[in-house]
């Protein structure tokens, strides 16, 4: 086989990186469960009909265009899931007796046959937390508390920008804008290109000077809920502001202090219906979103083709950007899973007994499996980043001790196995 | 959408079952890491060329026939991986500077477009542990120690049957058998159909009475290594027996006592080259294999098209059968992730503070998100199997206490939040 490679747009996660990923996943899932979210696993293979149903009413989305399609031996049309939301909607629709609220989380691979560029893969992980079946702002507050606690446990100083789609929609309507989606695409860039940039783009998109003035009357950096409540008249916006007020009341009770109102936050996706939010580093080199979500009350009902609304609110964490930031901020170094490498010198069986003693105490330990010399073995342990090496030969055995080498400093100590356990624990 | 269902042959894992699966996975991975195996993640999408390369030399395997095939937008031929071994071989081949021995584990979905029947799905998990690059029986012993410790941590009384492919091959050659694979298919059924059944099948398969007699001279229940070492002359078998002797020496040093020699153990797969093993319940209703593996020294070299041998030894755990057995033996019940459900009665904000206090102490807690009455809320908590409910209203707040209800017994106690924490920890 001349040409050994991965498929285009996918990659292997080597051990050091996968160990870090596992750590992040453990933090995430432990917080999710702390807040009463339960794990769900949906399959990667879905009927193509299911994947395409979401969009039956609206335009064909990018995600659907990028769906990997395949058939099974019965010529059934299948696809690889492109997100975890459609499978969730299908699961809820298939299980009408599900107790509500249904609070679930899911982590797993999703697939998009799109253009490949740096940091964008055709197979990547999503990590979703959602509460289905509650219209209460308590559910929104809880999801935001999860976001806040996840990042605090990861040691990242994050601010969560929050708004409500109805506030921006109402302001736009009040400003005489009819095609809100088109305006929002420009407003979404306020962070990056400022008022003048957005004004220019709105003007290019055909909005009048009066409309643009109407928009920037309220859409400005640092505008508070209170100011808007005094100024904005539109009924939809007033409703949205009321929800935000209730949300902040609950967040306050929960001790969540890093959520800030940001009127310009729009989030691209058309399906959000109320609260929207996005977590970003407070002072970071990385400006992108680490987590984002909101309320999406219409999608499950639409999916089921029913007039019934099935309310939902949730958040998706970006595993890849979170890992990139942790690596940049060196919050989590690529640590070795293995704490000690045991190297028996001529006393294999005694070496095995010692390594088993260490493992029995819960210390991840590796033992020499080859016949190479001491220096080659030290090279191996060093290359894998194992912090300690235990060496044991006839001399040490006579003294009922082992030699413990600190791989960072190179110092060696003669210790009993119990002393080694104490040092490594 | 009239017809909402999963694709044929796949399924959702609902929260109670997924929580159990996560527990099993945590036990497995913690033992793997204790023994110095490192996590690896390979993609689900592979080039079809890679998936089919393994079999270039031999016959087309069932796994390859059952491969889900698809193409990307560049019309590249892809497939969904059907096991974790081919991706491992590709990873090793693509990373020539990998430090050896390379000890890795991987868990994840694999796909086979085969017939669907009870317990057999088209998308299922595999869980593999392998050491690449060591020919030492130490590596084999270590994998067996992992198997032994995993099941002891899961509370399952398992016996691991072990043999060496060269022993059986040698015995067959000594009995005048030339087509060993054909004979092994019959011998593999000794457990199920006994000596008479296997004799009959061998005879039907065209083996002579003399050959069959030669086989059963050594292939019999309970035959020991020592007996075979006295009787068997074939050089290949002698070599296999020597390896087994060394293996048991190491297992003894490691304190592994549930590994037993079983000469009839063959394992179907053609690629095993030395040690083979299989874990089964000692006295169980379930007779199938819970884990199995062996030494496969030729595959990676063949895959790379090189004359160089890349030795490998490993084991695959069957997540689904393990979970079935745990459920049957009621070793792990479907426990609720959530330990307590907090129900504020008219005091939402104080309720939020209390639930956050519990979470801060590490107690997974859910809070009422709706406006339903007390009995509906108790029904909800009960349906989800949450063991305790905290109720709090004006009266309790005045006394700086909450009411803790034990959902099993129905008894209620008036306690401070700290007392609740102590009770639930």
Coordinates of C-alpha atoms in Angstrom, one line a residue, chain B residues 148-288:
Chain B
X148 CA -9.0 -9.5 34.9
X149 CA -9.0 -6.2 36.7
X150 CA -11.8 -4.7 34.6
X151 CA -14.2 -7.5 35.4
X152 CA -13.3 -7.6 39.1
X153 CA -14.0 -3.8 39.2
X154 CA -17.3 -4.4 37.5
X155 CA -18.1 -7.1 40.1
X156 CA -18.4 -9.9 37.6
X157 CA -16.9 -13.3 38.3
X158 CA -15.2 -14.0 35.0
X159 CA -12.8 -16.7 33.9
X160 CA -10.4 -16.0 31.0
X161 CA -9.7 -18.9 28.8
X162 CA -6.3 -18.7 27.1
X163 CA -4.3 -20.7 24.6
X164 CA -1.8 -20.1 21.7
X165 CA -2.8 -20.6 18.1
X166 CA 0.5 -22.4 17.5
X167 CA -0.4 -25.1 20.0
X168 CA -3.6 -26.1 18.2
X169 CA -2.0 -25.6 14.8
X170 CA 0.9 -27.9 15.8
X171 CA -1.5 -30.5 17.2
X172 CA -3.4 -30.5 13.9
X173 CA -0.3 -30.8 11.8
X174 CA 0.8 -33.7 14.0
X175 CA -2.6 -35.3 13.4
X176 CA -2.0 -35.0 9.6
X177 CA -4.4 -32.2 9.0
X178 CA -3.4 -29.8 6.3
X179 CA -6.4 -27.4 6.1
X180 CA -6.1 -26.2 9.7
X181 CA -8.6 -23.4 9.3
X182 CA -11.4 -25.8 8.2
X183 CA -10.8 -28.0 11.2
X184 CA -10.6 -25.1 13.7
X185 CA -14.1 -23.9 12.7
X186 CA -15.4 -27.3 14.0
X187 CA -13.2 -27.4 17.1
X188 CA -14.3 -24.0 18.1
X189 CA -17.7 -25.5 18.9
X190 CA -16.3 -28.0 21.5
X191 CA -18.0 -26.0 24.3
X192 CA -21.4 -26.1 22.7
X193 CA -21.6 -29.5 21.0
X194 CA -19.0 -31.6 22.8
X195 CA -16.5 -34.2 21.5
X196 CA -19.1 -36.3 19.7
X197 CA -20.6 -33.2 17.9
X198 CA -17.2 -31.9 16.9
X199 CA -16.1 -35.4 15.7
X200 CA -19.3 -35.7 13.6
X201 CA -18.7 -32.3 12.1
X202 CA -15.0 -33.0 11.4
X203 CA -16.0 -36.2 9.7
X204 CA -18.6 -34.4 7.6
X205 CA -15.9 -31.9 6.6
X206 CA -13.9 -34.8 5.2
X207 CA -11.4 -35.4 7.9
X208 CA -10.4 -39.0 8.3
X209 CA -11.0 -41.1 11.5
X210 CA -7.3 -41.2 12.0
X211 CA -7.0 -37.4 11.8
X212 CA -9.9 -37.0 14.2
X213 CA -8.3 -39.4 16.7
X214 CA -5.0 -37.5 16.4
X215 CA -6.8 -34.3 17.2
X216 CA -8.7 -35.6 20.3
X217 CA -5.5 -37.2 21.6
X218 CA -4.6 -33.7 22.9
X219 CA -7.7 -31.6 22.4
X220 CA -9.7 -32.5 25.4
X221 CA -11.3 -30.7 28.3
X222 CA -9.1 -29.9 31.2
X223 CA -5.8 -31.0 29.5
X224 CA -3.0 -29.2 31.2
X225 CA 0.1 -27.4 29.8
X226 CA 2.3 -30.0 31.4
X227 CA 0.5 -32.9 29.9
X228 CA 0.8 -31.4 26.4
X229 CA 4.5 -30.5 27.0
X230 CA 5.1 -34.2 27.7
X231 CA 3.0 -35.5 24.7
X232 CA 3.2 -33.0 21.8
X233 CA 6.2 -33.2 19.5
X234 CA 5.5 -30.7 16.8
X235 CA 8.0 -27.8 16.9
X236 CA 5.4 -25.1 16.4
X237 CA 3.3 -26.4 19.2
X238 CA 6.3 -26.8 21.5
X239 CA 7.1 -23.1 20.9
X240 CA 3.5 -22.1 21.7
X241 CA 3.5 -24.1 24.9
X242 CA 6.8 -22.4 25.9
X243 CA 5.2 -19.0 25.4
X244 CA 2.2 -20.1 27.5
X245 CA 4.4 -21.2 30.3
X246 CA 6.2 -17.9 30.3
X247 CA 2.8 -16.1 30.2
X248 CA 1.6 -18.0 33.3
X249 CA 4.8 -17.2 35.1
X250 CA 4.1 -13.4 34.6
X251 CA 0.4 -13.7 35.4
X252 CA 1.4 -15.4 38.7
X253 CA 3.7 -12.5 39.6
X254 CA 0.9 -10.1 38.8
X255 CA -1.5 -11.9 41.1
X256 CA -3.8 -12.7 38.2
X257 CA -5.5 -16.0 39.1
X258 CA -8.6 -16.3 36.9
X259 CA -6.8 -17.1 33.6
X260 CA -7.1 -20.8 32.7
X261 CA -5.5 -22.8 29.8
X262 CA -8.0 -24.2 27.3
X263 CA -6.4 -26.0 24.4
X264 CA -9.7 -26.0 22.3
X265 CA -9.9 -22.2 22.3
X266 CA -9.3 -21.2 18.7
X267 CA -11.1 -17.8 18.0
X268 CA -12.4 -17.6 14.5
X269 CA -10.4 -14.7 13.2
X270 CA -7.6 -15.7 10.9
X271 CA -5.2 -13.0 11.9
X272 CA -4.2 -14.2 15.4
X273 CA -0.7 -15.5 15.4
X274 CA 0.1 -16.5 19.1
X275 CA -1.7 -16.1 22.4
X276 CA -5.5 -16.1 22.1
X277 CA -8.0 -15.5 25.0
X278 CA -11.7 -15.0 25.7
X279 CA -13.4 -13.9 28.9
X280 CA -16.7 -15.6 29.9
X281 CA -18.8 -15.6 33.0
X282 CA -17.7 -18.4 35.4
X283 CA -21.3 -19.4 36.3
X284 CA -23.5 -17.4 34.2
X285 CA -26.8 -17.4 32.4
X286 CA -24.9 -15.7 29.6
X287 CA -22.5 -18.0 27.8
X288 CA -21.1 -15.7 25.2

